[in-house]
XYZ file of C-alpha atoms in Angstrom:
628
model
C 0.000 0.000 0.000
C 1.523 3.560 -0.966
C 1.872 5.900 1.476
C 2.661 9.668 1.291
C 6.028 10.853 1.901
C 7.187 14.453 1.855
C 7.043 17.344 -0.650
C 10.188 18.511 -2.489
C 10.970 21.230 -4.642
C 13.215 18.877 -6.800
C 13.832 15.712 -6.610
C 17.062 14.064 -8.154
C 17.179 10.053 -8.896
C 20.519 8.605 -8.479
C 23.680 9.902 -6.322
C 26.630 9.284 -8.761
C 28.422 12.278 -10.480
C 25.560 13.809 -11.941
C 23.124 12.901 -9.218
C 25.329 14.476 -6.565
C 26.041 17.837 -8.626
C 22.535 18.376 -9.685
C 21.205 17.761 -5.688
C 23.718 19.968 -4.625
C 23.194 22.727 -6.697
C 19.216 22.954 -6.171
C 19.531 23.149 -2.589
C 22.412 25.290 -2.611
C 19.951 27.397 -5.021
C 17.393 27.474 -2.274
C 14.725 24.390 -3.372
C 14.084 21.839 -1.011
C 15.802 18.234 -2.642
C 16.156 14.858 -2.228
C 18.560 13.115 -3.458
C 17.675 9.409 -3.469
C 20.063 6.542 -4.067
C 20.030 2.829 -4.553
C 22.653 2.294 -2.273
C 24.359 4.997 0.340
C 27.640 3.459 -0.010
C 27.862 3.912 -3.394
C 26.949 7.734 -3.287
C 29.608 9.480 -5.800
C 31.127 6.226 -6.986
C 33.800 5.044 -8.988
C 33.005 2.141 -10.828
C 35.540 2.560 -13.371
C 39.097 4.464 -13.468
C 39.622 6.112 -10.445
C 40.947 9.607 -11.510
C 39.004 12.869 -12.823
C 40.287 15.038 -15.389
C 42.454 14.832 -18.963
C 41.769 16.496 -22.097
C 38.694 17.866 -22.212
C 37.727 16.536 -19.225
C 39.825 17.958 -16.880
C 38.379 21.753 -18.494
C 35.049 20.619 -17.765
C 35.904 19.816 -14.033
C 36.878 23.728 -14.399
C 34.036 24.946 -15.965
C 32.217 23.030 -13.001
C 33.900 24.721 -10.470
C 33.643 28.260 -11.649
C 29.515 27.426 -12.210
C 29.458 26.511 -8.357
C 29.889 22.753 -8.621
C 31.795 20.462 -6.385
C 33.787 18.080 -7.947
C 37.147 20.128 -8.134
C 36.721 20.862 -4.949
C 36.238 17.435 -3.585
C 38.845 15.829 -5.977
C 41.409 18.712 -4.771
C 41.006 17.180 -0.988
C 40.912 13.517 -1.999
C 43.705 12.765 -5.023
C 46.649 11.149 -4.647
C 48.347 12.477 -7.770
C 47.895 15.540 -9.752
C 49.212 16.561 -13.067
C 48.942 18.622 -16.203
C 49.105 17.390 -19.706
C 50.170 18.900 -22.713
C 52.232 21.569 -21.132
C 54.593 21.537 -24.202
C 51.420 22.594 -26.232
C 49.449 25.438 -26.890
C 46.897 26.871 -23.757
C 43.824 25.538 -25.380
C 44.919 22.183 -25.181
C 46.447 21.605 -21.358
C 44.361 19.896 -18.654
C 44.773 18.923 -15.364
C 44.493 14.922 -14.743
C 44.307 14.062 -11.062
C 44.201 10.293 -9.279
C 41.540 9.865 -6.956
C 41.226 7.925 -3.130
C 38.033 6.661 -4.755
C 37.158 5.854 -1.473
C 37.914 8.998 0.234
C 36.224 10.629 -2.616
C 32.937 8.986 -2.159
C 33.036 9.645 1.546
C 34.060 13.311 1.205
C 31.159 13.936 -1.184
C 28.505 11.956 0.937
C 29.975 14.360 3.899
C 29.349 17.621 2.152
C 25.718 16.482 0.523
C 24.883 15.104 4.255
C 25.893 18.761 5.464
C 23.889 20.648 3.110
C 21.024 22.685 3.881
C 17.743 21.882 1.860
C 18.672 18.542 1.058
C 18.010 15.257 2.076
C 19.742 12.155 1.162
C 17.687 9.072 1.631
C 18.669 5.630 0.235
C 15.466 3.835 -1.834
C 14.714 2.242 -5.224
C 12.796 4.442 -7.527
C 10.069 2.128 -9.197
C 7.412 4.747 -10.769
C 7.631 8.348 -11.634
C 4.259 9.999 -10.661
C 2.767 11.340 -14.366
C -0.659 13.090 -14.596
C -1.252 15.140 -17.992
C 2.209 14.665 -19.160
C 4.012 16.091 -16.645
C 5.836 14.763 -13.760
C 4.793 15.219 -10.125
C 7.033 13.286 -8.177
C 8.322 9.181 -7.856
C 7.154 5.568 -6.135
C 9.938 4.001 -4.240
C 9.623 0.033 -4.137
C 8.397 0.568 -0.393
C 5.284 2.516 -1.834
C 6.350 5.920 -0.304
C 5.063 8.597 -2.538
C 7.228 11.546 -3.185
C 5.539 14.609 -4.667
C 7.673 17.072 -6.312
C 7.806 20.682 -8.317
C 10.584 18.792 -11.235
C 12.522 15.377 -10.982
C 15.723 15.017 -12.482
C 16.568 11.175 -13.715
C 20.484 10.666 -13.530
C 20.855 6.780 -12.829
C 24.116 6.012 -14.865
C 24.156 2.207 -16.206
C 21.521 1.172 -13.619
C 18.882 1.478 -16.039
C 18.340 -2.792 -16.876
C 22.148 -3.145 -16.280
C 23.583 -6.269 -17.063
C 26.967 -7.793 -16.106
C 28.918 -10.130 -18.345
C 32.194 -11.956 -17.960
C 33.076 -14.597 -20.354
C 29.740 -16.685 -21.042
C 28.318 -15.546 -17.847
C 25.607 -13.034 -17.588
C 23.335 -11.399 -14.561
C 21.005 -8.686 -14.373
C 23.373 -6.119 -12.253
C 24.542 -2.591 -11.645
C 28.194 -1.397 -11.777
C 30.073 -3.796 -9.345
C 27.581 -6.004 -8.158
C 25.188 -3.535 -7.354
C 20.989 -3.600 -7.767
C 19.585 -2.521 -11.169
C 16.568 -0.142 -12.006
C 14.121 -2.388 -13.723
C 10.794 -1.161 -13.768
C 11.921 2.803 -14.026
C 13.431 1.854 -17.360
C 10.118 0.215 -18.565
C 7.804 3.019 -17.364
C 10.241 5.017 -19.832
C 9.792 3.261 -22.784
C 5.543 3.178 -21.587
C 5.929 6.455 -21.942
C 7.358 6.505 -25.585
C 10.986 7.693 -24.672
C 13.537 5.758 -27.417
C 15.680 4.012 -25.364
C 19.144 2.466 -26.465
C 21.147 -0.527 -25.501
C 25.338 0.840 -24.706
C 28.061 -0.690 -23.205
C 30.983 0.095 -20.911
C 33.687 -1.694 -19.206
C 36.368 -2.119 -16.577
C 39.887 -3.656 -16.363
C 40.853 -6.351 -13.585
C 41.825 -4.704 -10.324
C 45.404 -6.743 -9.229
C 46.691 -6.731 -5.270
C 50.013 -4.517 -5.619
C 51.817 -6.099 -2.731
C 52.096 -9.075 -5.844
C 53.494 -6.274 -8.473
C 57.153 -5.816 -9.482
C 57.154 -2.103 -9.960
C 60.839 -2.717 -10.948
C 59.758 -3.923 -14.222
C 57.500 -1.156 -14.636
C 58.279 2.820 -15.517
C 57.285 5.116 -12.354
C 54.899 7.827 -13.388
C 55.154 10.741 -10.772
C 52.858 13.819 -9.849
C 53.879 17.358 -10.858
C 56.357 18.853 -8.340
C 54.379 22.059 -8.599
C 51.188 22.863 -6.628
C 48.029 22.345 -9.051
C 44.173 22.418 -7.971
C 40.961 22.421 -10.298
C 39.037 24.339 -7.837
C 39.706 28.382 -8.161
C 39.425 28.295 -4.586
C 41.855 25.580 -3.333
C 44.336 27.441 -1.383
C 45.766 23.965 0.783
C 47.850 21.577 -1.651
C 48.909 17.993 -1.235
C 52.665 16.974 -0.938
C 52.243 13.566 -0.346
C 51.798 12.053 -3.823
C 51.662 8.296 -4.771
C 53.326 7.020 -8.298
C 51.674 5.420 -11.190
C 53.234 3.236 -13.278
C 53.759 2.557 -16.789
C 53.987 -0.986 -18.496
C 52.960 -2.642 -21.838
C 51.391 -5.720 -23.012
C 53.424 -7.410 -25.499
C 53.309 -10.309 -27.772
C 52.315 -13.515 -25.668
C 49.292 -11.151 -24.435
C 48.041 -10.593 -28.184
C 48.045 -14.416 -28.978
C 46.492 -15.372 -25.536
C 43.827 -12.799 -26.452
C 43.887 -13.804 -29.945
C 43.381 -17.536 -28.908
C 40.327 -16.858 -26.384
C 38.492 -14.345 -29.057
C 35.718 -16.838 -29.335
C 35.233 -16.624 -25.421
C 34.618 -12.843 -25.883
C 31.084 -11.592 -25.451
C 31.533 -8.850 -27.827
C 32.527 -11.431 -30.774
C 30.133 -14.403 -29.523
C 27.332 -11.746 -29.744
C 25.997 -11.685 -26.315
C 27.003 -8.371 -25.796
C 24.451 -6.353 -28.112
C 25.150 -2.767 -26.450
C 27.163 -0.292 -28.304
C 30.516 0.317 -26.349
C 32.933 3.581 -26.449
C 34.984 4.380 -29.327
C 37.816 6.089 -27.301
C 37.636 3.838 -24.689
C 37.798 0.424 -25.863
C 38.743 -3.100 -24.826
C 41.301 -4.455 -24.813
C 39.996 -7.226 -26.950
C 38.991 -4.628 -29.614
C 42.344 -2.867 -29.850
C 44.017 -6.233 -30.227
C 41.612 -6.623 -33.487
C 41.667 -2.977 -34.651
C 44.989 -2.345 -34.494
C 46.520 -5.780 -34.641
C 49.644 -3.826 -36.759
C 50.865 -2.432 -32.781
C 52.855 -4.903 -30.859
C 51.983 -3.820 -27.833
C 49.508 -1.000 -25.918
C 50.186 0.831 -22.814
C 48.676 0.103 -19.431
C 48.900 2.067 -16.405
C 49.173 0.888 -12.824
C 46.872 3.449 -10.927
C 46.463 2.743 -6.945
C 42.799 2.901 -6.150
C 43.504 5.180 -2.803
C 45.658 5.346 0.090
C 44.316 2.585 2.496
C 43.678 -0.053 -0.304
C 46.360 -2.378 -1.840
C 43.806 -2.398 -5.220
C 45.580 -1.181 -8.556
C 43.412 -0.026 -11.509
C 44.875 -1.526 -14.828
C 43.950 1.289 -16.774
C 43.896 -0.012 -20.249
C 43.187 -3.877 -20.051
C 39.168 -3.215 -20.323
C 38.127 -6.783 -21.049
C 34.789 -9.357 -20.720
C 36.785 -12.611 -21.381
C 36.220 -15.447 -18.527
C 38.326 -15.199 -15.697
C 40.617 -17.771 -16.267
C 41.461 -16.233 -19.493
C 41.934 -12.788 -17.989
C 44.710 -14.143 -15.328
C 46.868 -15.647 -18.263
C 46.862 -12.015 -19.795
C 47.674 -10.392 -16.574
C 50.779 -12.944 -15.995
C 51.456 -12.313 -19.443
C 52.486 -8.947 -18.716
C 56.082 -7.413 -17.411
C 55.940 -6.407 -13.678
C 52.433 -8.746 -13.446
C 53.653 -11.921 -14.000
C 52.883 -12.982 -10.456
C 50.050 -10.228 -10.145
C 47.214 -11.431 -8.054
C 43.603 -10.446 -9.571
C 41.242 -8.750 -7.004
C 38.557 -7.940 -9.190
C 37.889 -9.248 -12.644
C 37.209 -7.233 -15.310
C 33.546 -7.089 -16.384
C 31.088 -5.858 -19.214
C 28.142 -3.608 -18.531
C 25.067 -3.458 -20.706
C 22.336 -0.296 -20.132
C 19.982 1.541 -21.309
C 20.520 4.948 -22.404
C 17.563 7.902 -23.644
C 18.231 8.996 -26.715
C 19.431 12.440 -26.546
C 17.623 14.495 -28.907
C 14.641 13.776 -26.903
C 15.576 16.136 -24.288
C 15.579 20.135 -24.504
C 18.948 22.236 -23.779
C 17.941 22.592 -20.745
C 18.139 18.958 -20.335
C 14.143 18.623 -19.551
C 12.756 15.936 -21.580
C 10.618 17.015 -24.576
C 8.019 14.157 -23.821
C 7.125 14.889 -20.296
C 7.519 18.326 -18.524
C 9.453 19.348 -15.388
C 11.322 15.443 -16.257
C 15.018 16.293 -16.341
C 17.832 13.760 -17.289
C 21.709 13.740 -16.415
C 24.825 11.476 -16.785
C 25.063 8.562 -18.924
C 21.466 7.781 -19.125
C 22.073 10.408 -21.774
C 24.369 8.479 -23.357
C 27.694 9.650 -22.343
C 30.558 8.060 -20.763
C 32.726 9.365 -18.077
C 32.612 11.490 -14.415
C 33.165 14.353 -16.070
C 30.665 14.778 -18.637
C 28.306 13.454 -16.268
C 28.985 15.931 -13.356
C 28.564 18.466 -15.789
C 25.753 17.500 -17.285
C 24.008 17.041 -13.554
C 24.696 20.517 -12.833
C 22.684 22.298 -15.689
C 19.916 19.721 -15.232
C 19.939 20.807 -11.386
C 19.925 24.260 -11.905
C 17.275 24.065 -14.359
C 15.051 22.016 -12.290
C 15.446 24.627 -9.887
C 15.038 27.447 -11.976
C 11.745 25.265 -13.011
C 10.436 24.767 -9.119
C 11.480 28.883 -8.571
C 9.550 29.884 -12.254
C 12.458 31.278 -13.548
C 14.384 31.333 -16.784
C 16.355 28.580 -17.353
C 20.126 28.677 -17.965
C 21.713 27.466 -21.099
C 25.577 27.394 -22.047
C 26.206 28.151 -25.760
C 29.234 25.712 -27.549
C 31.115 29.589 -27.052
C 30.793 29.699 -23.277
C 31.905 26.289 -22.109
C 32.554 22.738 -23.202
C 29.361 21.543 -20.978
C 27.583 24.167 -23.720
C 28.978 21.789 -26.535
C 28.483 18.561 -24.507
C 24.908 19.650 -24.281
C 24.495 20.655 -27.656
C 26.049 17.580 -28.816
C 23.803 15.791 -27.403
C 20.358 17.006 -27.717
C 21.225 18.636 -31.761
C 22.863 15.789 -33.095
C 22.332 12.954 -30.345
C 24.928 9.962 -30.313
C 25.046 6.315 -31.816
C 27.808 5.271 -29.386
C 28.795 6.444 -25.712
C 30.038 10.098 -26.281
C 33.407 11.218 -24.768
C 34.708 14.588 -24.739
C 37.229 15.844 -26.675
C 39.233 19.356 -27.437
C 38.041 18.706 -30.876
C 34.640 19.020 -30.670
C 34.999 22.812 -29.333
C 35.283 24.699 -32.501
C 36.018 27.255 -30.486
C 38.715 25.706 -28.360
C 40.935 28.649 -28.159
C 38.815 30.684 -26.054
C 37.206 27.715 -23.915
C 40.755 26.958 -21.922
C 41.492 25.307 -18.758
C 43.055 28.567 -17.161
C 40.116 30.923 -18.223
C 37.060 28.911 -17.140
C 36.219 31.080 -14.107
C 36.618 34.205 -16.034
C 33.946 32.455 -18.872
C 31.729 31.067 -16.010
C 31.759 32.890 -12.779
C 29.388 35.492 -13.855
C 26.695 32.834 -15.019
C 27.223 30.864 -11.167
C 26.846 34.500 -9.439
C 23.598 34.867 -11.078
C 22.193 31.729 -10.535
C 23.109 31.117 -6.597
C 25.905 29.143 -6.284
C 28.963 31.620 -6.292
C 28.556 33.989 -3.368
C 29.294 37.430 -2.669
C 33.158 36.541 -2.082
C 34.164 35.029 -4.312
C 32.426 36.995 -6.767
C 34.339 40.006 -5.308
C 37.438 38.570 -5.692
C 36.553 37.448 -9.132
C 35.940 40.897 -10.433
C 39.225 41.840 -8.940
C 40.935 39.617 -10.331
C 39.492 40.637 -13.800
C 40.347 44.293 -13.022
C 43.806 43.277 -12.257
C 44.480 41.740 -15.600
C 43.197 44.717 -17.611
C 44.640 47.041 -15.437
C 48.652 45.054 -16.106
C 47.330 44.938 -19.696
C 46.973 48.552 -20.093
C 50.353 49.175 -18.256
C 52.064 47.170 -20.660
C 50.825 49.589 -23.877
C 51.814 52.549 -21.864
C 55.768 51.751 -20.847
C 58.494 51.619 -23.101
C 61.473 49.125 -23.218
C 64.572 50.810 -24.553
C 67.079 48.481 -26.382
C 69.776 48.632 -23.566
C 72.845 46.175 -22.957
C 71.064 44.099 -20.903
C 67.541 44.090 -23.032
C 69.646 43.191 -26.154
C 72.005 40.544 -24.667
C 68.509 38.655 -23.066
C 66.972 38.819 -26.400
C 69.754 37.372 -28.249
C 69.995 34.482 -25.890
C 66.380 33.601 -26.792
C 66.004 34.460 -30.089
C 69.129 35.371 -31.937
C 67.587 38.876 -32.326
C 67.979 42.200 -30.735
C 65.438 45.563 -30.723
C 66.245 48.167 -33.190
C 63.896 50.432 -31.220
C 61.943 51.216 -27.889
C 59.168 48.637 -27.758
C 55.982 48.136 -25.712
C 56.352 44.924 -23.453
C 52.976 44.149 -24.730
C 54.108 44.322 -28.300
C 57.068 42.414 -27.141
C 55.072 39.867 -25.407
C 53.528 38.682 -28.742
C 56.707 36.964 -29.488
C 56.607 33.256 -29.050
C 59.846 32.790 -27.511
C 58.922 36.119 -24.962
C 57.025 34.928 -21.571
C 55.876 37.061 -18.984
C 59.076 35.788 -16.082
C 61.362 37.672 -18.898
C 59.582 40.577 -17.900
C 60.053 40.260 -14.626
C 63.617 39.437 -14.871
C 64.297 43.087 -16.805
C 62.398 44.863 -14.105
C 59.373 45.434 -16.307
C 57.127 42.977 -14.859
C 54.795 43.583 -11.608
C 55.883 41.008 -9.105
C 52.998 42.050 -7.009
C 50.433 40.390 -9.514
C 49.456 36.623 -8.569
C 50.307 33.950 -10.926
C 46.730 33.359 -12.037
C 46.512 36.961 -13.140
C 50.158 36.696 -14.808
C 49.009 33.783 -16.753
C 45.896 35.306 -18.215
C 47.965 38.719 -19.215
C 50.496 36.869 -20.948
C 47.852 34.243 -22.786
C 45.492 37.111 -23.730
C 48.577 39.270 -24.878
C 50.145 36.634 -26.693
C 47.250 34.966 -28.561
C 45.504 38.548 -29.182
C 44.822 38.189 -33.013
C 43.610 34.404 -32.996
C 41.439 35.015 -29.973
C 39.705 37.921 -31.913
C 39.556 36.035 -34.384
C 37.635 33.129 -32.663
C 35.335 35.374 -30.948
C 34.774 36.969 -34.495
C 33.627 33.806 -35.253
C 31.215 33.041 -32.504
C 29.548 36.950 -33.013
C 28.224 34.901 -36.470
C 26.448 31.851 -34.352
C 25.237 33.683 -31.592
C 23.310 35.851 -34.571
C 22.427 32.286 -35.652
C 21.586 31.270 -32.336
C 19.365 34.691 -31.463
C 16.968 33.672 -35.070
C 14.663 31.777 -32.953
C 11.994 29.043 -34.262
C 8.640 29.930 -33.651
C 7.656 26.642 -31.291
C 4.240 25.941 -33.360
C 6.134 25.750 -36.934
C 4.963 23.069 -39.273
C 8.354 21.582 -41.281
C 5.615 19.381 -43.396
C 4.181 23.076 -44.647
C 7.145 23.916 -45.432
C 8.169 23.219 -49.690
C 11.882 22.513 -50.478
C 12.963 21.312 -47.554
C 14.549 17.610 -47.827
C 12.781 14.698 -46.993
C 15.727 14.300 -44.210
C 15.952 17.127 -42.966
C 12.084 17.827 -42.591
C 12.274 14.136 -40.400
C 15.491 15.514 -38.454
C 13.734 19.135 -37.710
C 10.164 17.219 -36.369
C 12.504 14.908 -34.536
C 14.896 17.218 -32.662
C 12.513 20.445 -32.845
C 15.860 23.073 -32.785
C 14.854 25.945 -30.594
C 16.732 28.109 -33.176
C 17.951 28.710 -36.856
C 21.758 28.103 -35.418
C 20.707 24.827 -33.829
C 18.935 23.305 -36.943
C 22.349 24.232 -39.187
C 24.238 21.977 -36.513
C 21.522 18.869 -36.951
C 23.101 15.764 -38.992
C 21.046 15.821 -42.292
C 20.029 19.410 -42.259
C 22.382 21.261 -45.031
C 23.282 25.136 -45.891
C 19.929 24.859 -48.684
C 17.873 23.485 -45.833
C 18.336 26.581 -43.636
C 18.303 28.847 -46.484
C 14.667 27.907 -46.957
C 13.949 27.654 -43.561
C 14.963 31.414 -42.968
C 12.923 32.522 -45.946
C 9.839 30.550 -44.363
C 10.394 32.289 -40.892
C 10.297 35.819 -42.385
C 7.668 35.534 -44.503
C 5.613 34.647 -41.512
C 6.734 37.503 -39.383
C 5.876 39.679 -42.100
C 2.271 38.431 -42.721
C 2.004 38.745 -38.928
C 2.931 42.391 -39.642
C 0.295 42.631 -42.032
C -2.298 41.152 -40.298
């Protein structure tokens, strides 16, 4: 018998990396949440690698962080390691990658979400979400508790009909042994949401203690202090190694040998699995030319002897996966802990969902994570966080906050997603931002902290110090046009240490900054720098100095989409009334309804001619609204 439980503002479904941001930021935004969970222990899991960060990634984390999120705060108390890549490449491209205490890191974020005001964290199976004339008014737990709520935000990872496979053996499962949603998963499809079948997968986790890191390459921290969080001011000192080995020939024949044992060649896996983060069974087929693959040792945390071995993803039976691992230099007497283990789910497809991340088929229904059909923390944690300020904004009646591609790499996640949707799990990369010059890892908090103020989640503080930081940059920027660097001994000899060149004039250390070989600490060391400055607001005066002209011309560039972007699409327009358009891209517009001319040019199937028409079709019916 159903009983009635509380009433929420929002509720949010699901406490992994989306779940937890999205809970987080409605209460922080002043609606009362609950956060409900399968299982408490599991509440901001790590089912798979145990770090946060890398290309992409690591700028979302950022972008998170300067919105109000916590991730980058909670991974910049828990890592064990922390490091930037691509530091011998340009700005757009460096990241922070950081390895996690996955325990800690669940703990730490269960602490904060337990300490929150407005929020409750209660542990329950979601069964039914409560529907009445298509719109959502709260959930069923398998107990029969009613839960009545203003919006509900979905964000239940791979839980949705997971199923576990090793070898020939399969079992209906979450990630690690955990319980599956069943019945939320069918009320979806009852309720005509196109649901897809992906896959995902983990390595074996080996006891260290029975690894011989003296066969293996030691992969260190950076010695400098690094923190995704603009507020971190307390850094950790005590980092643990990873390290580096390979597989090598006997590991390719033993996988080779046991291909038939593979689910994803015997066909029992169905599920689409990542493209960029494959078995290990695939990349022995795909790229059988490489004779061997790296795989990294990562420890799983500080009071665990567990090792991660990132980059032996595999479903083959156990027995098959210890030969591999004793294949392998520095495992040969490795002890397995954990096999490694398939995951099939259900996923919504994408383009069934708003920008906003509300679902197009039933209102104030909001869904985050992989459910959406993306893989990795990141882009989940990201994702949660628009889909829980918008489900706040929703309970409040307010506008809703969207990120365009130009603002943020959530904006193109997002857009990704719901413009062109996905046909595999979609991963992050630099090269999706079109407009990765401007959306950097160093400059997220001057792109996003105005957008966090406004919404309730960056507070009076740190927006103060935010706007003086900004005035500090312009003000060093200015300085630099104004002073004059006269060619003297010491100028000259510095320059033709660097360069091989010398001034034949005065010159404006911002004009002189421009050169590639010219950093701001040469400044400083001629007594033209202001030591005074902090290194954050060093590091955007010399990157905005130096990349001037292709900035400008980026932003250039995103001037033309946002006039795209501002053409909106009346919401009652008829593509079938519409002559010219192609028979694809009239099924593609009814399908993903574009809320504007500049999202229908970015929808698969719609081309340059199909727009063209389209804009001719819009004016025409403003101006016989005129007439009328």
């Amino acid at each position: 018998m159903e009983s009635t439980g509380m009433k929420f503002d929002v509720i949010v479904i699901g406490a992994g990396h989306a779940g937890c941001e999205a809970a987080l930021a409605s209460a922080r935004m002043g609606s009362k949440t609950l956060l409900i969970s399968i299982n408490l222990d599991t509440v901001a899991y790590m089912p798979c690698n145990p770090s946060i960060g890398g290309p992409a990634k690591g700028i979302v984390v950022r972008e998170i962080d300067a919105l109000g999120g916590e991730m980058g705060k909670n991974i910049d108390k828990t890592h064990i390691q922390m490091r930037m890549l691509n530091t011998g490449k340009g700005p757009a491209v460096r990241a922070l990658r950081a390895q996690a205490d996955k325990y800690l890191y669940q703990h730490e974020m269960k602490k904060t979400i337990e300490q929150q005001d407005n929020l409750v964290l209660e542990q329950g199976l979601v069964e039914e979400l409560i529907i009445e004339d298509d719109c959502v008014k709260g959930i069923i737990t398998r107990t029969g508790i009613r839960y009545l709520a203003d919006a509900v935000v979905i964000t239940t990872g791979t839980y949705l009909r997971g199923k576990i496979i090793i070898g020939n053996v399969e079992y209906s499962s979450g990630p690690n042994n955990q319980q599956p949603s069943i019945r939320l998963s069918e009320q979806l499809i009852d309720l005509g949401f196109d649901l897809v079948r992906f896959k995902t997968g983990t390595p074996p986790r080996v006891n260290s203690k029975t690894i011989d890191y003296s066969k293996t390459e030691i992969q260190p921290g950076d010695d400098v202090p690094r923190a995704f969080s603009f507020e971190t001011t307390e850094y950790k000192d005590d980092q643990i190694p990873c390290w580096l080995t390979y597989t090598n020939e006997q590991t390719h024949n033993i996988i080779n040998n046991n291909l038939h044992l593979s689910p994803m060649y015997s066909g029992m896996i169905v599920g689409t699995g990542p493209r960029y983060c494959p078995s290990i069974e695939d990349k022995i087929v795909r790229f059988n030319d490489k004779p061997r693959h790296q795989l990294f040792l990562e420890p799983e945390g500080r009071n665990t002897e567990e090792v991660y071995v990132q980059g032996l993803s595999t479903s083959l039976p156990e027995y098959v996966q210890i030969q591999m691992i004793k294949s392998i230099s520095g495992l040969e007497n490795a002890q397995i802990m954990r096999s490694g283990y398939a995951i099939e789910y259900d996923a919504v497809v994408p383009t069934q969902l708003w920008p906003t991340l509300e679902t197009k088929i039933i209102k104030n229904l909001y869904t985050a994570g992989q459910i959406n059909g993306t893989s990795g923390y990141e882009e989940a944690a990201g994702q949660g966080l628009i889909a829980g300020i918008n489900a706040s904004l929703k309970a409040q009646k307010k506008e809703p906050l969207i990120l365009d591609r130009s603002d943020a790499y959530i904006g193109v996640l997002i857009d990704d997603l719901v413009t062109k949707g996905t046909n595999e799990p979609y991963r992050l990369l630099t090269s999706r931002a079109e407009y990765r010059l401007i959306l950097r890892h160093d400059n997220a908090d001057v792109r996003l902290t105005g957008y966090g103020f406004k919404v309730g989640l960056i507070n009076e503080d740190r927006y103060s110090r935010f706007l003086s930081k900004l005035d500090k940059i312009e003000t060093e920027k200015q300085r630099l046009k104004e002073i004059t660097i006269k060619p003297t001994k010491e100028i000259q000899e510095l320059l033709f240490n660097l360069s091989g060149s010398e001034l034949k004039d005065g010159i404006k250390p911002y004009e002189l900054l421009k050169r590639p070989e010219i950093h701001y600490s040469h400044l400083l060391k001629i007594g033209f720098g202001n030591n005074e400055l902090e290194t954050e607001v060093l590091e955007q005066v010399e990157i905005q100095i130096k990349y001037e002209g292709y900035i400008e011309k980026s932003l250039q560039q995103v001037e033309k989409m946002k006039k795209m972007d501002s053409k909106k699409i009346p919401d009652n327009i008829d593509y079938d009334s519409i002559n010219g358009l192609a028979s694809e891209a009239r099924q593609k517009l009814k399908q993903v309804r574009p809320l504007s001319i500049g999202q229908a040019s970015r929808i698969s199937g719609v081309n340059p001619a199909d727009i063209s028409i389209l804009l001719v079709y819009i004016e025409q019916g403003k101006i016989a609204k005129t007439n009328n």
